[in-house]
Amino acid sequence: MPELPEVETTRRGIEPHVAGRCVTAVQVRDGRLRWPVPAELGEVLRGQRIEAVQRRAKYLLLRTQAGTLIVHLGMSGSLRLVAADSAAGRHDHVDIVLDSGIALRLRDPRRFGALLWTCGEPFEHARLRDLGPEPLDAEQFNGNYLYARSRGRRQALKNFLMDAHTVVGVGNIYASEALHAAGLRPSLAAGRVSRLRYERLVASVREVLQRAIAAGGTTLRDFVDGDGQPGYFAQQLRVYGRTHQPCPVCGTPIRQLRLGQRSSFYCPRCQK
DNA sequence: ACTGGATCCTGACTGC
DNA sequence: TGCAGTCAGGATCCAG
């Protein structure tokens, strides 16, 4: 599910209801996520005030005095604001109950998501410390950076773009969309793409992500924001999931291929 | 160091 | 209707 726009949509949705509130209870119905939910989570979170809700890559960070709760939504996760006493569904694995009577409810059918706790600086956590730059950070993420980083790499451009060491937050949907917007074929060898074309790619990544955030993200199946509403960017997708349908720019049928075990979509005319 | 493949899990969908 | 196979927004781990 969630790439950067969906995680950022979630962050913006929950922040006003979560920041400044105190945790009164943590209910773990099923702690079997990507990694087991820490057994001491209820212990350490209870009574803590959530001071800020931040995002790094596809992780959400709920900061407290005692430490930080790190949330990843995996492929099918969502975080919603619900009344604390509302009935939980089959895949509603964890509730963080707040003193407002609202609970932050983690639903994750496939259980690829994670809840991690760190007492230290979250950016130094093993899961976060080696991540590449944020795509919306113009200082760190620019054409020169991608050009320099890609030299000598034979990897397909799309896989290079989806590697969180290269840049974070760009998953399977937005990689395909950004490459289409930049006119670049996903199968190009990353190391043979020119500096100018990387400049274009950076601009496209940024533009696509920002439009997706503005639309509240993309809902293919599971994604809902903090209020349970889907995102509407699916209506604006130009190539993702549109095999054999006409390219919205030139009308040529969209092609699908597999790169790194992921479906990839492109227009053979617009993307060279 | 880089790359591709297998893997975790559940659910939806397709074709026989 | 049932059953097997395929695929799905992510990221880690491992072998070559």
PDB file of C-alpha atoms (C1' of nucleotides) in Angstrom:
ATOM      1  CA  MET A   1       0.000   0.000   0.000  1.00  0.00           C
ATOM      2  CA  PRO A   2       1.597   3.039   1.277  1.00  0.00           C
ATOM      3  CA  GLU A   3       4.278   4.936  -0.446  1.00  0.00           C
ATOM      4  CA  LEU A   4       5.352   8.379   0.655  1.00  0.00           C
ATOM      5  CA  PRO A   5       2.124  10.190  -0.307  1.00  0.00           C
ATOM      6  CA  GLU A   6      -0.048   7.728   1.604  1.00  0.00           C
ATOM      7  CA  VAL A   7       2.154   7.860   4.689  1.00  0.00           C
ATOM      8  CA  GLU A   8       2.263  11.657   4.567  1.00  0.00           C
ATOM      9  CA  THR A   9      -1.529  11.756   4.104  1.00  0.00           C
ATOM     10  CA  THR A  10      -1.872   9.582   7.176  1.00  0.00           C
ATOM     11  CA  ARG A  11       0.515  11.771   9.140  1.00  0.00           C
ATOM     12  CA  ARG A  12      -1.365  14.939   8.290  1.00  0.00           C
ATOM     13  CA  GLY A  13      -4.675  13.305   9.112  1.00  0.00           C
ATOM     14  CA  ILE A  14      -3.767  11.969  12.523  1.00  0.00           C
ATOM     15  CA  GLU A  15      -1.443  14.708  13.758  1.00  0.00           C
ATOM     16  CA  PRO A  16      -4.131  17.168  14.930  1.00  0.00           C
ATOM     17  CA  HIS A  17      -5.836  14.439  16.948  1.00  0.00           C
ATOM     18  CA  VAL A  18      -2.708  12.823  18.327  1.00  0.00           C
ATOM     19  CA  ALA A  19      -0.088  15.492  18.987  1.00  0.00           C
ATOM     20  CA  GLY A  20      -0.368  16.766  22.533  1.00  0.00           C
ATOM     21  CA  ARG A  21      -2.536  13.877  23.731  1.00  0.00           C
ATOM     22  CA  CYS A  22      -1.554  11.336  26.341  1.00  0.00           C
ATOM     23  CA  VAL A  23      -1.630   7.591  25.883  1.00  0.00           C
ATOM     24  CA  THR A  24      -3.940   5.919  28.390  1.00  0.00           C
ATOM     25  CA  ALA A  25      -3.639   2.345  27.132  1.00  0.00           C
ATOM     26  CA  VAL A  26      -2.207   0.171  24.401  1.00  0.00           C
ATOM     27  CA  GLN A  27      -4.171  -2.820  23.240  1.00  0.00           C
ATOM     28  CA  VAL A  28      -2.311  -5.417  21.209  1.00  0.00           C
ATOM     29  CA  ARG A  29      -4.731  -7.990  19.785  1.00  0.00           C
ATOM     30  CA  ASP A  30      -2.205  -9.616  17.506  1.00  0.00           C
ATOM     31  CA  GLY A  31       1.447  -8.679  17.835  1.00  0.00           C
ATOM     32  CA  ARG A  32       2.656 -10.830  14.962  1.00  0.00           C
ATOM     33  CA  LEU A  33       3.694  -8.142  12.495  1.00  0.00           C
ATOM     34  CA  ARG A  34       6.865  -7.995  10.436  1.00  0.00           C
ATOM     35  CA  TRP A  35       8.656  -8.098  13.750  1.00  0.00           C
ATOM     36  CA  PRO A  36       6.808  -8.927  16.950  1.00  0.00           C
ATOM     37  CA  VAL A  37       5.271  -5.874  18.595  1.00  0.00           C
ATOM     38  CA  PRO A  38       7.516  -5.144  21.605  1.00  0.00           C
ATOM     39  CA  ALA A  39       6.049  -6.787  24.700  1.00  0.00           C
ATOM     40  CA  GLU A  40       6.805  -3.740  26.816  1.00  0.00           C
ATOM     41  CA  LEU A  41       5.023  -1.298  24.464  1.00  0.00           C
ATOM     42  CA  GLY A  42       2.013  -0.759  26.739  1.00  0.00           C
ATOM     43  CA  GLU A  43       4.277  -0.334  29.722  1.00  0.00           C
ATOM     44  CA  VAL A  44       6.484   2.318  28.168  1.00  0.00           C
ATOM     45  CA  LEU A  45       3.773   4.240  26.285  1.00  0.00           C
ATOM     46  CA  ARG A  46       1.140   4.478  29.005  1.00  0.00           C
ATOM     47  CA  GLY A  47       1.026   7.962  30.459  1.00  0.00           C
ATOM     48  CA  GLN A  48       3.303   9.395  27.774  1.00  0.00           C
ATOM     49  CA  ARG A  49       2.355  12.545  25.932  1.00  0.00           C
ATOM     50  CA  ILE A  50       2.802  12.364  22.155  1.00  0.00           C
ATOM     51  CA  GLU A  51       4.797  15.455  21.396  1.00  0.00           C
ATOM     52  CA  ALA A  52       5.015  15.244  17.627  1.00  0.00           C
ATOM     53  CA  VAL A  53       4.015  13.099  14.663  1.00  0.00           C
ATOM     54  CA  GLN A  54       6.755  13.070  12.082  1.00  0.00           C
ATOM     55  CA  ARG A  55       7.557  11.133   8.928  1.00  0.00           C
ATOM     56  CA  ARG A  56      10.861   9.797   7.668  1.00  0.00           C
ATOM     57  CA  ALA A  57      10.685   7.801   4.426  1.00  0.00           C
ATOM     58  CA  LYS A  58       7.651   5.533   4.818  1.00  0.00           C
ATOM     59  CA  TYR A  59       7.951   5.476   8.594  1.00  0.00           C
ATOM     60  CA  LEU A  60       5.791   7.482  10.981  1.00  0.00           C
ATOM     61  CA  LEU A  61       7.433   8.637  14.199  1.00  0.00           C
ATOM     62  CA  LEU A  62       5.343   9.302  17.302  1.00  0.00           C
ATOM     63  CA  ARG A  63       7.647  11.152  19.646  1.00  0.00           C
ATOM     64  CA  THR A  64       7.314  11.078  23.415  1.00  0.00           C
ATOM     65  CA  GLN A  65       9.534  12.036  26.318  1.00  0.00           C
ATOM     66  CA  ALA A  66      10.408   8.415  26.969  1.00  0.00           C
ATOM     67  CA  GLY A  67      11.127   7.413  23.395  1.00  0.00           C
ATOM     68  CA  THR A  68       9.673   7.150  19.902  1.00  0.00           C
ATOM     69  CA  LEU A  69       7.120   4.775  18.439  1.00  0.00           C
ATOM     70  CA  ILE A  70       8.133   3.945  14.877  1.00  0.00           C
ATOM     71  CA  VAL A  71       5.280   2.799  12.637  1.00  0.00           C
ATOM     72  CA  HIS A  72       5.539   1.196   9.209  1.00  0.00           C
ATOM     73  CA  LEU A  73       2.398   0.313   7.278  1.00  0.00           C
ATOM     74  CA  GLY A  74       3.950  -2.357   5.058  1.00  0.00           C
ATOM     75  CA  MET A  75       1.857  -3.253   2.024  1.00  0.00           C
ATOM     76  CA  SER A  76      -1.637  -3.221   3.449  1.00  0.00           C
ATOM     77  CA  GLY A  77      -1.517  -1.200   6.658  1.00  0.00           C
ATOM     78  CA  SER A  78      -3.558   1.789   7.691  1.00  0.00           C
ATOM     79  CA  LEU A  79      -3.821   3.934  10.807  1.00  0.00           C
ATOM     80  CA  ARG A  80      -7.223   5.317  11.643  1.00  0.00           C
ATOM     81  CA  LEU A  81      -8.756   7.441  14.326  1.00  0.00           C
ATOM     82  CA  VAL A  82     -11.669   5.608  15.897  1.00  0.00           C
ATOM     83  CA  ALA A  83     -13.752   5.863  19.044  1.00  0.00           C
ATOM     84  CA  ALA A  84     -11.830   3.896  21.650  1.00  0.00           C
ATOM     85  CA  ASP A  85     -14.814   1.657  22.373  1.00  0.00           C
ATOM     86  CA  SER A  86     -15.654   0.869  18.741  1.00  0.00           C
ATOM     87  CA  ALA A  87     -15.574  -2.780  17.721  1.00  0.00           C
ATOM     88  CA  ALA A  88     -12.326  -3.984  16.187  1.00  0.00           C
ATOM     89  CA  GLY A  89     -12.289  -5.914  12.924  1.00  0.00           C
ATOM     90  CA  ARG A  90     -10.375  -9.028  12.057  1.00  0.00           C
ATOM     91  CA  HIS A  91      -7.163  -7.267  11.075  1.00  0.00           C
ATOM     92  CA  ASP A  92      -7.254  -4.419  13.581  1.00  0.00           C
ATOM     93  CA  HIS A  93      -4.168  -5.584  15.425  1.00  0.00           C
ATOM     94  CA  VAL A  94      -3.257  -2.694  17.722  1.00  0.00           C
ATOM     95  CA  ASP A  95      -5.001   0.278  19.383  1.00  0.00           C
ATOM     96  CA  ILE A  96      -3.158   3.205  20.939  1.00  0.00           C
ATOM     97  CA  VAL A  97      -5.811   4.693  23.200  1.00  0.00           C
ATOM     98  CA  LEU A  98      -5.628   8.424  23.911  1.00  0.00           C
ATOM     99  CA  ASP A  99      -6.987  10.545  26.735  1.00  0.00           C
ATOM    100  CA  SER A 100      -9.456  12.126  24.300  1.00  0.00           C
ATOM    101  CA  GLY A 101     -11.354   8.864  24.025  1.00  0.00           C
ATOM    102  CA  ILE A 102      -9.985   8.351  20.537  1.00  0.00           C
ATOM    103  CA  ALA A 103      -7.829   5.411  19.614  1.00  0.00           C
ATOM    104  CA  LEU A 104      -5.243   5.204  16.880  1.00  0.00           C
ATOM    105  CA  ARG A 105      -6.033   1.851  15.311  1.00  0.00           C
ATOM    106  CA  LEU A 106      -3.550  -0.104  13.204  1.00  0.00           C
ATOM    107  CA  ARG A 107      -5.126  -2.375  10.629  1.00  0.00           C
ATOM    108  CA  ASP A 108      -2.838  -4.546   8.546  1.00  0.00           C
ATOM    109  CA  PRO A 109      -4.262  -7.632   6.805  1.00  0.00           C
ATOM    110  CA  ARG A 110      -0.956  -8.852   5.426  1.00  0.00           C
ATOM    111  CA  ARG A 111       1.028  -8.005   8.581  1.00  0.00           C
ATOM    112  CA  PHE A 112       4.051  -6.715   6.682  1.00  0.00           C
ATOM    113  CA  GLY A 113       3.919  -3.575   8.782  1.00  0.00           C
ATOM    114  CA  ALA A 114       5.793  -2.942  12.003  1.00  0.00           C
ATOM    115  CA  LEU A 115       5.642  -1.169  15.337  1.00  0.00           C
ATOM    116  CA  LEU A 116       9.063  -0.473  16.802  1.00  0.00           C
ATOM    117  CA  TRP A 117      10.044   1.307  19.971  1.00  0.00           C
ATOM    118  CA  THR A 118      13.264   3.175  20.539  1.00  0.00           C
ATOM    119  CA  CYS A 119      14.408   5.115  23.579  1.00  0.00           C
ATOM    120  CA  GLY A 120      17.143   6.775  21.591  1.00  0.00           C
ATOM    121  CA  GLU A 121      17.288   9.067  18.594  1.00  0.00           C
ATOM    122  CA  PRO A 122      14.967   7.426  16.032  1.00  0.00           C
ATOM    123  CA  PHE A 123      17.006   8.586  13.051  1.00  0.00           C
ATOM    124  CA  GLU A 124      19.851   6.451  14.430  1.00  0.00           C
ATOM    125  CA  HIS A 125      17.649   3.361  14.621  1.00  0.00           C
ATOM    126  CA  ALA A 126      18.914   0.468  12.515  1.00  0.00           C
ATOM    127  CA  ARG A 127      15.857   0.687  10.253  1.00  0.00           C
ATOM    128  CA  LEU A 128      16.307   4.406   9.582  1.00  0.00           C
ATOM    129  CA  ARG A 129      19.974   5.256   9.760  1.00  0.00           C
ATOM    130  CA  ASP A 130      20.993   4.031   6.291  1.00  0.00           C
ATOM    131  CA  LEU A 131      18.097   5.551   4.370  1.00  0.00           C
ATOM    132  CA  GLY A 132      18.709   7.819   1.409  1.00  0.00           C
ATOM    133  CA  PRO A 133      17.482  11.407   1.105  1.00  0.00           C
ATOM    134  CA  GLU A 134      13.878  12.558   1.177  1.00  0.00           C
ATOM    135  CA  PRO A 135      12.629  13.145  -2.378  1.00  0.00           C
ATOM    136  CA  LEU A 136      11.065  16.499  -1.495  1.00  0.00           C
ATOM    137  CA  ASP A 137      14.344  17.785  -0.079  1.00  0.00           C
ATOM    138  CA  ALA A 138      15.870  19.792  -2.919  1.00  0.00           C
ATOM    139  CA  GLU A 139      19.192  20.176  -1.113  1.00  0.00           C
ATOM    140  CA  GLN A 140      19.833  16.455  -0.883  1.00  0.00           C
ATOM    141  CA  PHE A 141      17.895  15.044  -3.796  1.00  0.00           C
ATOM    142  CA  ASN A 142      18.830  16.497  -7.161  1.00  0.00           C
ATOM    143  CA  GLY A 143      20.062  15.511 -10.585  1.00  0.00           C
ATOM    144  CA  ASN A 144      23.722  15.679  -9.672  1.00  0.00           C
ATOM    145  CA  TYR A 145      23.181  13.370  -6.729  1.00  0.00           C
ATOM    146  CA  LEU A 146      21.391  10.707  -8.788  1.00  0.00           C
ATOM    147  CA  TYR A 147      23.874  11.023 -11.610  1.00  0.00           C
ATOM    148  CA  ALA A 148      26.868  10.585  -9.336  1.00  0.00           C
ATOM    149  CA  ARG A 149      25.288   7.781  -7.374  1.00  0.00           C
ATOM    150  CA  SER A 150      24.293   5.777 -10.424  1.00  0.00           C
ATOM    151  CA  ARG A 151      27.676   5.675 -12.184  1.00  0.00           C
ATOM    152  CA  GLY A 152      28.787   2.137 -12.806  1.00  0.00           C
ATOM    153  CA  ARG A 153      25.422   0.656 -11.899  1.00  0.00           C
ATOM    154  CA  ARG A 154      23.838  -1.779 -14.321  1.00  0.00           C
ATOM    155  CA  GLN A 155      20.610  -2.018 -12.373  1.00  0.00           C
ATOM    156  CA  ALA A 156      17.367  -1.054 -14.109  1.00  0.00           C
ATOM    157  CA  LEU A 157      16.554   2.612 -13.571  1.00  0.00           C
ATOM    158  CA  LYS A 158      13.228   1.793 -11.934  1.00  0.00           C
ATOM    159  CA  ASN A 159      14.812  -0.551  -9.406  1.00  0.00           C
ATOM    160  CA  PHE A 160      17.498   2.027  -8.692  1.00  0.00           C
ATOM    161  CA  LEU A 161      14.779   4.612  -8.052  1.00  0.00           C
ATOM    162  CA  MET A 162      12.860   2.277  -5.736  1.00  0.00           C
ATOM    163  CA  ASP A 163      15.921   1.461  -3.648  1.00  0.00           C
ATOM    164  CA  ALA A 164      15.569   3.320  -0.332  1.00  0.00           C
ATOM    165  CA  HIS A 165      19.327   3.833  -0.285  1.00  0.00           C
ATOM    166  CA  THR A 166      18.975   5.920  -3.446  1.00  0.00           C
ATOM    167  CA  VAL A 167      15.939   7.928  -2.362  1.00  0.00           C
ATOM    168  CA  VAL A 168      13.135   7.069   0.045  1.00  0.00           C
ATOM    169  CA  GLY A 169       9.403   6.940  -0.381  1.00  0.00           C
ATOM    170  CA  VAL A 170       9.187   6.026  -4.061  1.00  0.00           C
ATOM    171  CA  GLY A 171       7.461   2.666  -4.400  1.00  0.00           C
ATOM    172  CA  ASN A 172       6.077   0.698  -7.285  1.00  0.00           C
ATOM    173  CA  ILE A 173       3.272   3.060  -8.285  1.00  0.00           C
ATOM    174  CA  TYR A 174       5.145   6.344  -8.169  1.00  0.00           C
ATOM    175  CA  ALA A 175       8.303   4.930  -9.737  1.00  0.00           C
ATOM    176  CA  SER A 176       6.295   3.982 -12.822  1.00  0.00           C
ATOM    177  CA  GLU A 177       4.459   7.301 -12.837  1.00  0.00           C
ATOM    178  CA  ALA A 178       7.569   9.443 -12.387  1.00  0.00           C
ATOM    179  CA  LEU A 179       9.458   7.597 -15.120  1.00  0.00           C
ATOM    180  CA  HIS A 180       6.567   8.171 -17.479  1.00  0.00           C
ATOM    181  CA  ALA A 181       6.423  11.857 -16.608  1.00  0.00           C
ATOM    182  CA  ALA A 182      10.170  12.111 -17.246  1.00  0.00           C
ATOM    183  CA  GLY A 183      10.027  10.185 -20.530  1.00  0.00           C
ATOM    184  CA  LEU A 184      12.419   7.517 -19.295  1.00  0.00           C
ATOM    185  CA  ARG A 185      12.137   3.810 -19.879  1.00  0.00           C
ATOM    186  CA  PRO A 186      12.104   1.809 -16.619  1.00  0.00           C
ATOM    187  CA  SER A 187      14.508  -0.788 -18.004  1.00  0.00           C
ATOM    188  CA  LEU A 188      17.328   1.654 -18.799  1.00  0.00           C
ATOM    189  CA  ALA A 189      20.599   0.865 -17.060  1.00  0.00           C
ATOM    190  CA  ALA A 190      20.844   3.426 -14.271  1.00  0.00           C
ATOM    191  CA  GLY A 191      24.538   3.978 -14.894  1.00  0.00           C
ATOM    192  CA  ARG A 192      24.006   5.054 -18.494  1.00  0.00           C
ATOM    193  CA  VAL A 193      21.426   7.769 -17.912  1.00  0.00           C
ATOM    194  CA  SER A 194      22.668  11.311 -18.505  1.00  0.00           C
ATOM    195  CA  ARG A 195      22.840  14.077 -15.942  1.00  0.00           C
ATOM    196  CA  LEU A 196      20.214  16.058 -17.831  1.00  0.00           C
ATOM    197  CA  ARG A 197      17.810  13.143 -17.798  1.00  0.00           C
ATOM    198  CA  TYR A 198      18.338  12.705 -14.070  1.00  0.00           C
ATOM    199  CA  GLU A 199      17.464  16.368 -13.621  1.00  0.00           C
ATOM    200  CA  ARG A 200      14.192  15.658 -15.394  1.00  0.00           C
ATOM    201  CA  LEU A 201      13.574  12.557 -13.313  1.00  0.00           C
ATOM    202  CA  VAL A 202      14.065  14.427 -10.047  1.00  0.00           C
ATOM    203  CA  ALA A 203      11.584  17.087 -11.151  1.00  0.00           C
ATOM    204  CA  SER A 204       9.082  14.389 -12.140  1.00  0.00           C
ATOM    205  CA  VAL A 205       9.429  12.457  -8.895  1.00  0.00           C
ATOM    206  CA  ARG A 206       8.764  15.605  -6.943  1.00  0.00           C
ATOM    207  CA  GLU A 207       5.862  16.685  -9.103  1.00  0.00           C
ATOM    208  CA  VAL A 208       4.159  13.280  -9.007  1.00  0.00           C
ATOM    209  CA  LEU A 209       4.566  12.900  -5.247  1.00  0.00           C
ATOM    210  CA  GLN A 210       3.240  16.374  -4.576  1.00  0.00           C
ATOM    211  CA  ARG A 211       0.199  15.854  -6.768  1.00  0.00           C
ATOM    212  CA  ALA A 212      -0.441  12.527  -5.061  1.00  0.00           C
ATOM    213  CA  ILE A 213      -0.221  14.096  -1.609  1.00  0.00           C
ATOM    214  CA  ALA A 214      -2.639  16.794  -2.739  1.00  0.00           C
ATOM    215  CA  ALA A 215      -5.072  14.065  -3.812  1.00  0.00           C
ATOM    216  CA  GLY A 216      -4.758  12.257  -0.480  1.00  0.00           C
ATOM    217  CA  GLY A 217      -2.693   9.384  -1.895  1.00  0.00           C
ATOM    218  CA  THR A 218      -3.601   6.418  -4.069  1.00  0.00           C
ATOM    219  CA  THR A 219      -6.094   3.800  -2.953  1.00  0.00           C
ATOM    220  CA  LEU A 220      -5.844   0.566  -4.905  1.00  0.00           C
ATOM    221  CA  ARG A 221      -7.351  -1.675  -2.286  1.00  0.00           C
ATOM    222  CA  ASP A 222      -6.570  -1.067   1.378  1.00  0.00           C
ATOM    223  CA  PHE A 223      -5.398   2.458   1.858  1.00  0.00           C
ATOM    224  CA  VAL A 224      -7.486   4.851   3.919  1.00  0.00           C
ATOM    225  CA  ASP A 225      -6.407   7.999   5.724  1.00  0.00           C
ATOM    226  CA  GLY A 226      -6.826   8.757   9.422  1.00  0.00           C
ATOM    227  CA  ASP A 227     -10.526   9.374   8.904  1.00  0.00           C
ATOM    228  CA  GLY A 228     -11.045   6.170   6.947  1.00  0.00           C
ATOM    229  CA  GLN A 229     -11.280   7.963   3.594  1.00  0.00           C
ATOM    230  CA  PRO A 230      -9.573   6.642   0.455  1.00  0.00           C
ATOM    231  CA  GLY A 231      -7.100   8.680  -1.599  1.00  0.00           C
ATOM    232  CA  TYR A 232      -8.072   9.875  -5.057  1.00  0.00           C
ATOM    233  CA  PHE A 233      -4.798   9.834  -6.971  1.00  0.00           C
ATOM    234  CA  ALA A 234      -5.714   6.523  -8.640  1.00  0.00           C
ATOM    235  CA  GLN A 235      -7.824   8.576 -11.057  1.00  0.00           C
ATOM    236  CA  GLN A 236      -4.722  10.464 -12.143  1.00  0.00           C
ATOM    237  CA  LEU A 237      -2.455   7.472 -12.732  1.00  0.00           C
ATOM    238  CA  ARG A 238      -1.133   7.527 -16.287  1.00  0.00           C
ATOM    239  CA  VAL A 239       0.571   4.149 -16.621  1.00  0.00           C
ATOM    240  CA  TYR A 240       0.377   2.142 -13.387  1.00  0.00           C
ATOM    241  CA  GLY A 241      -2.062  -0.740 -13.745  1.00  0.00           C
ATOM    242  CA  ARG A 242      -3.102   0.441 -17.229  1.00  0.00           C
ATOM    243  CA  THR A 243      -1.672  -2.351 -19.402  1.00  0.00           C
ATOM    244  CA  HIS A 244      -3.022  -2.222 -22.992  1.00  0.00           C
ATOM    245  CA  GLN A 245      -4.905   1.010 -22.283  1.00  0.00           C
ATOM    246  CA  PRO A 246      -3.933   4.099 -24.288  1.00  0.00           C
ATOM    247  CA  CYS A 247      -1.217   6.380 -22.982  1.00  0.00           C
ATOM    248  CA  PRO A 248      -3.007   9.580 -21.908  1.00  0.00           C
ATOM    249  CA  VAL A 249      -0.317  11.611 -23.648  1.00  0.00           C
ATOM    250  CA  CYS A 250       0.038   9.915 -27.046  1.00  0.00           C
ATOM    251  CA  GLY A 251      -2.547   7.116 -27.190  1.00  0.00           C
ATOM    252  CA  THR A 252      -0.040   4.291 -27.614  1.00  0.00           C
ATOM    253  CA  PRO A 253      -1.034   1.166 -25.645  1.00  0.00           C
ATOM    254  CA  ILE A 254       0.719   0.932 -22.276  1.00  0.00           C
ATOM    255  CA  ARG A 255       3.073  -2.001 -21.873  1.00  0.00           C
ATOM    256  CA  GLN A 256       3.783  -4.058 -18.804  1.00  0.00           C
ATOM    257  CA  LEU A 257       7.004  -5.797 -17.902  1.00  0.00           C
ATOM    258  CA  ARG A 258       8.589  -7.299 -14.820  1.00  0.00           C
ATOM    259  CA  LEU A 259      11.632  -5.740 -13.215  1.00  0.00           C
ATOM    260  CA  GLY A 260      12.965  -7.046  -9.939  1.00  0.00           C
ATOM    261  CA  GLN A 261       9.818  -9.123  -9.446  1.00  0.00           C
ATOM    262  CA  ARG A 262       7.639  -6.041  -9.625  1.00  0.00           C
ATOM    263  CA  SER A 263       5.205  -5.134 -12.365  1.00  0.00           C
ATOM    264  CA  SER A 264       6.282  -2.061 -14.277  1.00  0.00           C
ATOM    265  CA  PHE A 265       4.262  -0.020 -16.720  1.00  0.00           C
ATOM    266  CA  TYR A 266       5.419   2.316 -19.459  1.00  0.00           C
ATOM    267  CA  CYS A 267       4.531   3.934 -22.738  1.00  0.00           C
ATOM    268  CA  PRO A 268       6.840   2.658 -25.495  1.00  0.00           C
ATOM    269  CA  ARG A 269       6.460   5.925 -27.402  1.00  0.00           C
ATOM    270  CA  CYS A 270       6.806   8.517 -24.633  1.00  0.00           C
ATOM    271  CA  GLN A 271       9.535   6.685 -22.741  1.00  0.00           C
ATOM    272  CA  LYS A 272      12.895   6.009 -24.375  1.00  0.00           C
TER     273      LYS A 272
ATOM    274  C1'  DA B   1      29.825  -3.561  -3.754  1.00  0.00           C
ATOM    275  C1'  DC B   2      26.065  -4.739  -6.519  1.00  0.00           C
ATOM    276  C1'  DT B   3      22.201  -7.659  -8.141  1.00  0.00           C
ATOM    277  C1'  DG B   4      18.518 -10.665  -8.388  1.00  0.00           C
ATOM    278  C1'  DG B   5      15.710 -14.059  -6.113  1.00  0.00           C
ATOM    279  C1'  DA B   6      13.154 -15.947  -2.226  1.00  0.00           C
ATOM    280  C1'  DT B   7      10.519 -14.737   1.632  1.00  0.00           C
ATOM    281  C1'  DC B   8       7.196 -13.031   5.175  1.00  0.00           C
ATOM    282  C1'  DC B   9       1.265 -12.921   5.090  1.00  0.00           C
ATOM    283  C1'  DT B  10      -3.668 -12.602   3.717  1.00  0.00           C
ATOM    284  C1'  DG B  11      -7.068 -11.775   0.305  1.00  0.00           C
ATOM    285  C1'  DA B  12      -8.863 -11.081  -4.337  1.00  0.00           C
ATOM    286  C1'  DC B  13      -9.218 -12.726  -8.635  1.00  0.00           C
ATOM    287  C1'  DT B  14      -8.672 -15.996 -12.765  1.00  0.00           C
ATOM    288  C1'  DG B  15      -9.147 -20.192 -15.121  1.00  0.00           C
ATOM    289  C1'  DC B  16     -10.101 -25.023 -15.166  1.00  0.00           C
TER     290       DC B  16
ATOM    291  C1'  DT C   1     -18.752 -24.687  -6.089  1.00  0.00           C
ATOM    292  C1'  DG C   2     -14.094 -25.796  -5.433  1.00  0.00           C
ATOM    293  C1'  DC C   3      -9.408 -25.697  -5.994  1.00  0.00           C
ATOM    294  C1'  DA C   4      -4.863 -24.251  -7.747  1.00  0.00           C
ATOM    295  C1'  DG C   5      -2.289 -20.663  -9.369  1.00  0.00           C
ATOM    296  C1'  DT C   6      -1.146 -15.700  -9.705  1.00  0.00           C
ATOM    297  C1'  DC C   7      -0.780 -11.256  -8.097  1.00  0.00           C
ATOM    298  C1'  DA C   8      -0.744  -7.199  -4.772  1.00  0.00           C
ATOM    299  C1'  DG C   9       1.188  -0.379  -2.471  1.00  0.00           C
ATOM    300  C1'  DG C  10       7.399  -3.180   1.064  1.00  0.00           C
ATOM    301  C1'  DA C  11      11.688  -4.389   2.604  1.00  0.00           C
ATOM    302  C1'  DT C  12      14.929  -7.793   4.408  1.00  0.00           C
ATOM    303  C1'  DC C  13      18.016 -11.484   3.942  1.00  0.00           C
ATOM    304  C1'  DC C  14      21.010 -14.365   1.363  1.00  0.00           C
ATOM    305  C1'  DA C  15      23.825 -16.267  -2.379  1.00  0.00           C
ATOM    306  C1'  DG C  16      26.597 -15.476  -6.316  1.00  0.00           C
TER     307       DG C  16
END
